[in-house]
CSV table of C-alpha atoms and ligand atoms in Angstrom, one decimal:
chain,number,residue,atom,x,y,z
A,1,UNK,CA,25.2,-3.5,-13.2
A,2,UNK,CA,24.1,-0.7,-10.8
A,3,UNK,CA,23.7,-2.2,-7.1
A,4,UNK,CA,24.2,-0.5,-3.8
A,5,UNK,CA,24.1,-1.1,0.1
A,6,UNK,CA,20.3,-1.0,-0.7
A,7,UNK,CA,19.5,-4.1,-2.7
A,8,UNK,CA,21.2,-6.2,-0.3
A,9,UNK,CA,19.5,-4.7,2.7
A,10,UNK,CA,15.9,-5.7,0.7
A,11,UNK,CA,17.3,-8.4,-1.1
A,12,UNK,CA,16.3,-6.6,-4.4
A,13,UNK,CA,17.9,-7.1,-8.0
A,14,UNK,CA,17.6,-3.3,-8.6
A,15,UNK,CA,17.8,-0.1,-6.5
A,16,UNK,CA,14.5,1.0,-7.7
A,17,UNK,CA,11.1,1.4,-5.9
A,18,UNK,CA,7.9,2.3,-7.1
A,19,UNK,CA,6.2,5.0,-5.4
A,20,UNK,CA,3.1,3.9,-3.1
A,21,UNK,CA,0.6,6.4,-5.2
A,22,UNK,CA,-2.7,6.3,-3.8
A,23,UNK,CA,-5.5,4.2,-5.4
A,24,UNK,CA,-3.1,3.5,-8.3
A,25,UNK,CA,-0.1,1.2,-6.4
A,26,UNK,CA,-1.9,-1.8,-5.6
A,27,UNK,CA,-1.1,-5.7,-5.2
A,28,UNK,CA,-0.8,-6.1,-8.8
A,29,UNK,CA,1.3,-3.5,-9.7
A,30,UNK,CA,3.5,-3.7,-6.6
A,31,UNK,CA,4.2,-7.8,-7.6
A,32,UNK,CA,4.9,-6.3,-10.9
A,33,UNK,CA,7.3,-4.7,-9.7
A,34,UNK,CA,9.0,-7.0,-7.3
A,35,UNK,CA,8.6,-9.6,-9.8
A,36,UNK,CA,10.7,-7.3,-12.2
A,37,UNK,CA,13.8,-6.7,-9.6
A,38,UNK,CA,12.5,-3.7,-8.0
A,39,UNK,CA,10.5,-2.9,-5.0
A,40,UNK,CA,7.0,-3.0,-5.5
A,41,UNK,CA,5.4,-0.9,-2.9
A,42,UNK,CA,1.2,-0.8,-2.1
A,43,UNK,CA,-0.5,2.4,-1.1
A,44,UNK,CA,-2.8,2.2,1.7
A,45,UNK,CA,-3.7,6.3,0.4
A,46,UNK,CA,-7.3,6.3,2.6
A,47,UNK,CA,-8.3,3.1,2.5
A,48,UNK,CA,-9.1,1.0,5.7
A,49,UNK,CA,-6.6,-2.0,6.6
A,50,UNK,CA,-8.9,-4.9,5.2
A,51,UNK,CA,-8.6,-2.9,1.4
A,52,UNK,CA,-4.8,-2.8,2.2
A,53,UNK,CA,-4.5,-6.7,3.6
A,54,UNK,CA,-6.7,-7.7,0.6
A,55,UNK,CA,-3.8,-6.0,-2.1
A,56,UNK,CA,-0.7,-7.3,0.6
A,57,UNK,CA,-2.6,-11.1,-0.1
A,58,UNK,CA,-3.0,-10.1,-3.6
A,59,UNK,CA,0.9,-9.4,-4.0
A,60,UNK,CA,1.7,-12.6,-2.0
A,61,UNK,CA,-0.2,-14.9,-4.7
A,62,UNK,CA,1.6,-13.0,-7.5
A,63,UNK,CA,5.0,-13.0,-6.1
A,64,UNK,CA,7.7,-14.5,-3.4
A,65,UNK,CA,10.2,-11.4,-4.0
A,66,UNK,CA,9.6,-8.2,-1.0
A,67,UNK,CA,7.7,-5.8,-1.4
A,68,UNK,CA,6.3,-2.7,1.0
A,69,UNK,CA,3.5,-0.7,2.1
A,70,UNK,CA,3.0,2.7,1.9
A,71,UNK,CA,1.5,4.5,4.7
A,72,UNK,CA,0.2,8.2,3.8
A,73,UNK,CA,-0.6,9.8,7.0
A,74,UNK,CA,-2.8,11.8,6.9
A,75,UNK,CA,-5.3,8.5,6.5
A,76,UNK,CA,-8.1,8.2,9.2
A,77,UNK,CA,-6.9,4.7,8.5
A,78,UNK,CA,-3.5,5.0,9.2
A,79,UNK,CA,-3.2,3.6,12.8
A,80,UNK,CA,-5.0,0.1,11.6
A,81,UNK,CA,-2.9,-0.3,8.7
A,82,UNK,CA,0.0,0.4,10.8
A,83,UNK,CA,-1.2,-2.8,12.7
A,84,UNK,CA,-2.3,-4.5,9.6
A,85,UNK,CA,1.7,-4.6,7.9
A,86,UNK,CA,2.6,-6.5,11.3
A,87,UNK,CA,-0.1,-9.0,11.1
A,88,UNK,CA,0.9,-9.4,7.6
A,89,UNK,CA,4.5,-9.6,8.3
A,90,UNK,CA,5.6,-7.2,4.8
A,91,UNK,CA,8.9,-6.7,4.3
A,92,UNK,CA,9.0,-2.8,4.2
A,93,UNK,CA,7.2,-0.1,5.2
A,94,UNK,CA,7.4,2.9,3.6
A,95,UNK,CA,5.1,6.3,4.9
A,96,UNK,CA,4.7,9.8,3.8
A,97,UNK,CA,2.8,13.4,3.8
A,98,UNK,CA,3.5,13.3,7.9
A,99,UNK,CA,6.0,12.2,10.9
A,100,UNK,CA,5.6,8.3,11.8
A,101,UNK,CA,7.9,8.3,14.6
A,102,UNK,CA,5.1,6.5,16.9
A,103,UNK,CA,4.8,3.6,14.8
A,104,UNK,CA,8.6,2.8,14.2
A,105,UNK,CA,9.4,0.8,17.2
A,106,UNK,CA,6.5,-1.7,16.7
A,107,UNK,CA,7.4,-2.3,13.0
A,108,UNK,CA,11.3,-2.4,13.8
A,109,UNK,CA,10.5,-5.2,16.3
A,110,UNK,CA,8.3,-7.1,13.8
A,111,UNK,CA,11.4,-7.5,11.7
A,112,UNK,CA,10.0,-4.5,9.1
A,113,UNK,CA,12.5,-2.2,7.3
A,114,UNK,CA,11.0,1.3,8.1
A,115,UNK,CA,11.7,3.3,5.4
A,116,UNK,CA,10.2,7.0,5.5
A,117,UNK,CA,10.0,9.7,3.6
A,118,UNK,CA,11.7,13.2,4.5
A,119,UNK,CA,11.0,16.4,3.3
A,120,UNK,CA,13.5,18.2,5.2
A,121,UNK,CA,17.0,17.5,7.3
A,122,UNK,CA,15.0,17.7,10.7
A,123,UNK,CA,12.8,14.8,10.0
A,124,UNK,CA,16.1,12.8,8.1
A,125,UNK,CA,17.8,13.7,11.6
A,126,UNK,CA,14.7,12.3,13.6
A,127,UNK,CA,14.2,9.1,11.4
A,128,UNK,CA,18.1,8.2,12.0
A,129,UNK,CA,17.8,8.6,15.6
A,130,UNK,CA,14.5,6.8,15.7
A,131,UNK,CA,16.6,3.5,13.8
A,132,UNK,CA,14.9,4.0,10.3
A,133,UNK,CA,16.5,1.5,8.1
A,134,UNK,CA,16.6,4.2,4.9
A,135,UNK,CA,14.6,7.7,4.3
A,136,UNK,CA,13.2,8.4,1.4
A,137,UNK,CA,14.1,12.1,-0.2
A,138,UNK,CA,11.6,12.8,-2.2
A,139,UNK,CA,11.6,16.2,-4.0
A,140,UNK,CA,8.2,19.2,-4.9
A,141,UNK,CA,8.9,17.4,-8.9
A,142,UNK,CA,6.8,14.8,-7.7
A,143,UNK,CA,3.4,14.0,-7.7
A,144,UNK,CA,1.0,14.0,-5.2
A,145,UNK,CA,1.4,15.2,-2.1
A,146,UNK,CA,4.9,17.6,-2.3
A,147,UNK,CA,7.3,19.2,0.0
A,148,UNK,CA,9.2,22.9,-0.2
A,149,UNK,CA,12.2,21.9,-1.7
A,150,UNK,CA,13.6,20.3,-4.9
A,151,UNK,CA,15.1,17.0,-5.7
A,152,UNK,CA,18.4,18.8,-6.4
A,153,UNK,CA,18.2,20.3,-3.3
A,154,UNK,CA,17.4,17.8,-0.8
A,155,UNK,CA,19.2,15.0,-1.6
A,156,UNK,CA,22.5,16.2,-1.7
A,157,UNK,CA,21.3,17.8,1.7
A,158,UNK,CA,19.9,14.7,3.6
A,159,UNK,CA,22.7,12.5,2.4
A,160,UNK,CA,24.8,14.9,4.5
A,161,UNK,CA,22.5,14.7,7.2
A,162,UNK,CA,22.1,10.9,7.6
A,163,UNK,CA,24.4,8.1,7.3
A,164,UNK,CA,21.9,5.8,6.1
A,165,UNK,CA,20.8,5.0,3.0
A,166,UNK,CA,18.7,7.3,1.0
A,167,UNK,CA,16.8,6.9,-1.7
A,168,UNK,CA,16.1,10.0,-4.7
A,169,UNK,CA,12.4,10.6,-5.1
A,170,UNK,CA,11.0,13.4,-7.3
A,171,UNK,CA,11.6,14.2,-11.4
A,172,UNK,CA,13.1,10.8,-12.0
A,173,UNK,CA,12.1,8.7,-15.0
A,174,UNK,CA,14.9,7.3,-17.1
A,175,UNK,CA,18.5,6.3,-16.5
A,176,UNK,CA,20.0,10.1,-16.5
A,177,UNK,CA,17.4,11.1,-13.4
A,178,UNK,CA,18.8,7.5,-11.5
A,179,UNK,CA,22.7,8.4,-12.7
A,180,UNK,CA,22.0,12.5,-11.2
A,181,UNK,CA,20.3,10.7,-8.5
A,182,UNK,CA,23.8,8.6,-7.6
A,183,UNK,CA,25.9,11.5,-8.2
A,184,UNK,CA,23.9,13.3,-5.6
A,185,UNK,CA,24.9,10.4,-3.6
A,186,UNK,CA,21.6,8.3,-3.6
A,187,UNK,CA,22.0,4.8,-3.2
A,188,UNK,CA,18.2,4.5,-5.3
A,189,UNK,CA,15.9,6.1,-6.8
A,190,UNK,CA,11.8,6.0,-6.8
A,191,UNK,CA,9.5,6.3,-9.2
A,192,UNK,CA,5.8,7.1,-9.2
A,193,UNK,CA,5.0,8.9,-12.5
A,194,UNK,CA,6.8,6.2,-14.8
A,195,UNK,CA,5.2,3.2,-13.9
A,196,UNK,CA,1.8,5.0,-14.4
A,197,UNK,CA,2.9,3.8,-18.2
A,198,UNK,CA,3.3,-0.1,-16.8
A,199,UNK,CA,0.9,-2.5,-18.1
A,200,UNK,CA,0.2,-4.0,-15.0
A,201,UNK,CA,-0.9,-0.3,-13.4
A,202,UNK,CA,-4.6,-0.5,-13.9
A,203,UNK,CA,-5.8,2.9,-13.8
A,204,UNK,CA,-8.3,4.2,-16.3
A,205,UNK,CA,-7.4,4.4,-20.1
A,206,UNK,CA,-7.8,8.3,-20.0
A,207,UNK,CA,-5.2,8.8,-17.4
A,208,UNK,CA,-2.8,6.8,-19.2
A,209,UNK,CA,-3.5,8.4,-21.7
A,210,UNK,CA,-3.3,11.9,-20.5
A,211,UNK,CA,0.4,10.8,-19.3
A,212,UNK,CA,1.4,9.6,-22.3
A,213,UNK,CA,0.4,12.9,-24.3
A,214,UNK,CA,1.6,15.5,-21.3
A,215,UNK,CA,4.1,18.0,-21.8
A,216,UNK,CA,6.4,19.8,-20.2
A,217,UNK,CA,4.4,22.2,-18.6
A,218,UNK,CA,1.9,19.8,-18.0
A,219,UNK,CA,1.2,19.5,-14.2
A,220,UNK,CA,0.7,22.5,-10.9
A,221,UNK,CA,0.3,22.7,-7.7
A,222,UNK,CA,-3.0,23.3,-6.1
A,223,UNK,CA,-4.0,22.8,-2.2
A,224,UNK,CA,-1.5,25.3,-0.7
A,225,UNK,CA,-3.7,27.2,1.1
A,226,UNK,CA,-5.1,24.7,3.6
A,227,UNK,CA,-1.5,23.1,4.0
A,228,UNK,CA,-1.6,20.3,1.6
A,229,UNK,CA,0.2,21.3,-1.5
A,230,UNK,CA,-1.0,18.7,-4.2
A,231,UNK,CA,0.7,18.3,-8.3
A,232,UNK,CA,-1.8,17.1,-10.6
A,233,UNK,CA,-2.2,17.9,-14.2
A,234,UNK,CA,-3.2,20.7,-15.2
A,235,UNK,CA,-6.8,19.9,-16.1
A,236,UNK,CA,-10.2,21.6,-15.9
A,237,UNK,CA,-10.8,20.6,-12.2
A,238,UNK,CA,-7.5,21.2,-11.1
A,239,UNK,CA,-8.1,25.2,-12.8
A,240,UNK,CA,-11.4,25.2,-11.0
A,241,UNK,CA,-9.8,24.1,-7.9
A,242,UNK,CA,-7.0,26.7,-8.2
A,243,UNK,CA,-9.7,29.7,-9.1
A,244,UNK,CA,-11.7,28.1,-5.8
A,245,UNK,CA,-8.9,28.2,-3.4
A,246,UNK,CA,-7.2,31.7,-4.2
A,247,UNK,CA,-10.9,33.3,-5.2
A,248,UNK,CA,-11.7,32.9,-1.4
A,249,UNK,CA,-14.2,30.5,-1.2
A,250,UNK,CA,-14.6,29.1,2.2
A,251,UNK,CA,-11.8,26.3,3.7
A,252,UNK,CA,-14.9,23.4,4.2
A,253,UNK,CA,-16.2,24.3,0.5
A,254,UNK,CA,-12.7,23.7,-0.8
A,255,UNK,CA,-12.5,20.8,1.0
A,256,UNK,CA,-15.6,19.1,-0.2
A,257,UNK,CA,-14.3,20.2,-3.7
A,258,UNK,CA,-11.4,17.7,-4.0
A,259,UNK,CA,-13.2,14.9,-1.9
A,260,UNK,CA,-13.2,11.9,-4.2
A,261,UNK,CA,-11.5,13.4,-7.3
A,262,UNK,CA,-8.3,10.9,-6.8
A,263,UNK,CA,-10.9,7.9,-6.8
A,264,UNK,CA,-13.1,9.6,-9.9
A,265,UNK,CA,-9.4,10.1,-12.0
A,266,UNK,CA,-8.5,6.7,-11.4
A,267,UNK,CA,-10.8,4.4,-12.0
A,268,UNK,CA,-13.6,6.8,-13.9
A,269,UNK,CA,-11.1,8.6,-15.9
A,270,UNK,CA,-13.5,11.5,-15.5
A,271,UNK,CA,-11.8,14.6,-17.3
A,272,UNK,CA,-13.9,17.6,-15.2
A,273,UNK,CA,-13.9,16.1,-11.9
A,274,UNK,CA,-11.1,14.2,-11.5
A,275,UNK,CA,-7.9,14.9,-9.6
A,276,UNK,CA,-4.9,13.2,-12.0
A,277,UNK,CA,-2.1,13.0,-9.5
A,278,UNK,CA,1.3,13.6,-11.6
A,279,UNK,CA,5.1,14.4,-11.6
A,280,UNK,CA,6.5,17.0,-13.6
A,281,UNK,CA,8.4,14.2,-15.5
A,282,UNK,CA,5.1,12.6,-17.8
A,283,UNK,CA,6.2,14.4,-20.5
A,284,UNK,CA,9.5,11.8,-20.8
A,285,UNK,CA,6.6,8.7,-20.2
A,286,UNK,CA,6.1,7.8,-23.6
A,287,UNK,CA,5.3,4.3,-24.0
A,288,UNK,CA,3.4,1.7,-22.5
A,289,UNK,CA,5.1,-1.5,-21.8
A,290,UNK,CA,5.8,-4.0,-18.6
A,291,UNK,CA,7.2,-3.0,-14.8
A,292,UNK,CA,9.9,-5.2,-15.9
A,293,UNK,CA,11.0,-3.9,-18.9
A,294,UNK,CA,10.6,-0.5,-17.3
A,295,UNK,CA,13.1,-1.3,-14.3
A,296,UNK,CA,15.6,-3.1,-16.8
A,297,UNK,CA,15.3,0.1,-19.7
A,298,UNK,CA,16.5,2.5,-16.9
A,299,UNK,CA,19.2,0.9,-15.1
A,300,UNK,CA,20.8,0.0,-18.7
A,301,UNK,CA,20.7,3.7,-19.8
A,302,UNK,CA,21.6,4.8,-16.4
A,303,UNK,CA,25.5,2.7,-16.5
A,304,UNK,CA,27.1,4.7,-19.5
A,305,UNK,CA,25.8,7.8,-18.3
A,306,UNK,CA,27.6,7.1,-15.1
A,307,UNK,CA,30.4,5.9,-16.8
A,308,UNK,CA,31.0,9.0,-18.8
A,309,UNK,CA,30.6,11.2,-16.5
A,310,UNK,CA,34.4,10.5,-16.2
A,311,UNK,CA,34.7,12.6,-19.3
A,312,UNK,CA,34.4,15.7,-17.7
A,313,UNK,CA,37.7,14.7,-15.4
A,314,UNK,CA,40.8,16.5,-16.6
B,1,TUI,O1,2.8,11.4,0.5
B,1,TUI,C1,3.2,11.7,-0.6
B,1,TUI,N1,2.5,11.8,-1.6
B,1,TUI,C2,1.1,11.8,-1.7
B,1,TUI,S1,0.1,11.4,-0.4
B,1,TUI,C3,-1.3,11.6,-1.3
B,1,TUI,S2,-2.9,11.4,-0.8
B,1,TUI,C4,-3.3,12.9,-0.2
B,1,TUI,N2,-4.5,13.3,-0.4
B,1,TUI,C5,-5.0,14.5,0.0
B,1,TUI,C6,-4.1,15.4,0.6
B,1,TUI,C7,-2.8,15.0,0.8
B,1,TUI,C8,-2.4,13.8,0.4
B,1,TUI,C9,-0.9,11.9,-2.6
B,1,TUI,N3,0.4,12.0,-2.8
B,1,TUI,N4,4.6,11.8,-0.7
B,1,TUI,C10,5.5,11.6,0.3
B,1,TUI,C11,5.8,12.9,1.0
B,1,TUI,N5,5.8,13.1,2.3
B,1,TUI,N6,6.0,14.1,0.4
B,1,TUI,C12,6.3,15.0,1.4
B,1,TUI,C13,6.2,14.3,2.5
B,1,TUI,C14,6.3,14.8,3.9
B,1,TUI,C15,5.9,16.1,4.3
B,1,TUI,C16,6.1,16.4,5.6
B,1,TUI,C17,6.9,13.9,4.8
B,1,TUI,C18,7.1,14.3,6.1
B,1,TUI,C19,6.6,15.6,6.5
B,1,TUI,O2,6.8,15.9,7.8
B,1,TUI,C20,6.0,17.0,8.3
B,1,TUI,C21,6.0,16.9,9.8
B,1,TUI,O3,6.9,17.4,10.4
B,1,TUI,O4,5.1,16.2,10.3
């Protein structure tokens, strides 16, 4: 059995979160989660607090394990939901795509584990300083919104930086990804792209769809250009997006182009328009099957392959 300084800290079975992925992570899935050893975490993405209190109730009728919060940012929303995890009393906050220093010391006083995520050493240095309980080092493999450097990279790089915890985030979806990920001397991992496969992650059939047949090749970046790099798969709007945004058409054009394509992905499943957020790992999701079995399928293929690693030793 796989447990680190982590699982006690969130009095979790597993070291395994599931990434706060807007529109997608919500109360159900996140219980799922919890309820299956990990950490279930919901995204606020841009929704107001009352969406985000009505998933954090959600997740409280489902389950009694923790689970967190995701804060993204860059959310017109994100200084009410900030207030909302406190009123709620969650167990752990997570945040990304931006620098939550002003929040910490309110949620560290309400008994929250803060746990960000960095995309570089300054911001691990920062968050350490600031009393973080972990940072998350999450990798430009991933999904969504992504930082400059790799998963290979950066861990390695803000485990040297920090001595607190730090969780792998970015190209990790089966046991070898969470044994590379403790090698590079994570004490977890998280996972978005996998548990877009979970039963109890309620996006539309077509994305689960498209994740189940995607390949390696499957996903790019698009959104560079006004300074929010996005990976989505590599779909019609996503090629119309890219032609948009190095073709020159104007920044508040572009803009309007991608407003409500995560919302018309998830929950309309609508191939032309939609924005299907994705890691560069769907090509390993290949089945559909419970958070549970999900968490347990990993951590069992991820002991031997620790194990043997040994086997290189002469
Ligand atoms: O946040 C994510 N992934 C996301 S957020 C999202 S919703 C969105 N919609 C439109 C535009 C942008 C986002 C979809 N996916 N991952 C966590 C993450 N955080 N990755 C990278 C970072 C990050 C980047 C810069 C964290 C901190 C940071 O600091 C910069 C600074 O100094 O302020």
């Amino acid at each position: 059995m796989i447990k680190s300084a982590i699982c006690e800290m969130l009095g979790i079975e597993y070291p395994v979160f599931q990434g706060g992925m807007a529109w997608i992570a919500d109360g159900k899935l996140a219980a799922a989660v919890s309820d299956g050893g990990g950490l279930g975490i919901i995204a606020a993405g841009n929704a107001p607090a009352e969406y985000v209190r009505s998933q954090i109730r959600i997740a409280k009728s489902i389950t009694d394990k923790p689970f967190g919060v995701n804060i993204m940012l860059l959310s017109p929303f994100a200084d009410e939901v900030a207030r909302t995890v406190i009123e709620e009393k969650v167990a752990v906050v997570t945040t990304g795509a931006g620098n939550p220093s002003k929040y910490i010391k309110d949620w560290l006083d309400a008994g929250i584990k803060v746990i960000p995520v960095v995309a570089s050493v300054a911001m691990a240095k920062l968050m350490t300083r600031l009393g973080a309980s972990a940072v998350i080092a999450e990798g430009g493999e991933s999904g969504g919104h992504v930082g400059e450097l790799t998963t290979m990279v950066l861990v390695p790089q803000i485990c040297d930086a920090t001595t607190l915890p730090v969780i792998a985030a970015g190209g990790i979806a089966d046991g070898r990804g969470v044994a590379a990920a403790f090698m590079l001397g994570a004490q977890g991992v998280q996972m978005g792209t996998r548990f877009l496969s979970a039963n109890e992650c309620s996006i539309h059939p077509v994305y689960k769809e498209k994740i189940l047949k995607a390949t390696d090749l499957c996903t790019m970046v698009t959104g560079k250009r006004l300074g929010h790099p996005v990976r989505s798969l590599r779909t019609p709007f996503a090629r119309e997006y890219w032609n948009a945004e190095y073709g020159g058409m104007p920044d508040d054009e572009l803009e309007a182009l991608a407003t409500g394509a995560l919302r018309l992905a998830v929950q309309e499943g609508d191939n032309e328009k939609g924005c299907f957020l994705s890691g560069q790992i769907a090509a390993m999701v290949k089945k559909e099957q419970p958070a549970a079995e999900i968490i347990k399928e990993i951590m069992e293929e991820a002991e031997p392959v620790l194990l043997g690693a040994s086997r290189w030793v002469k």
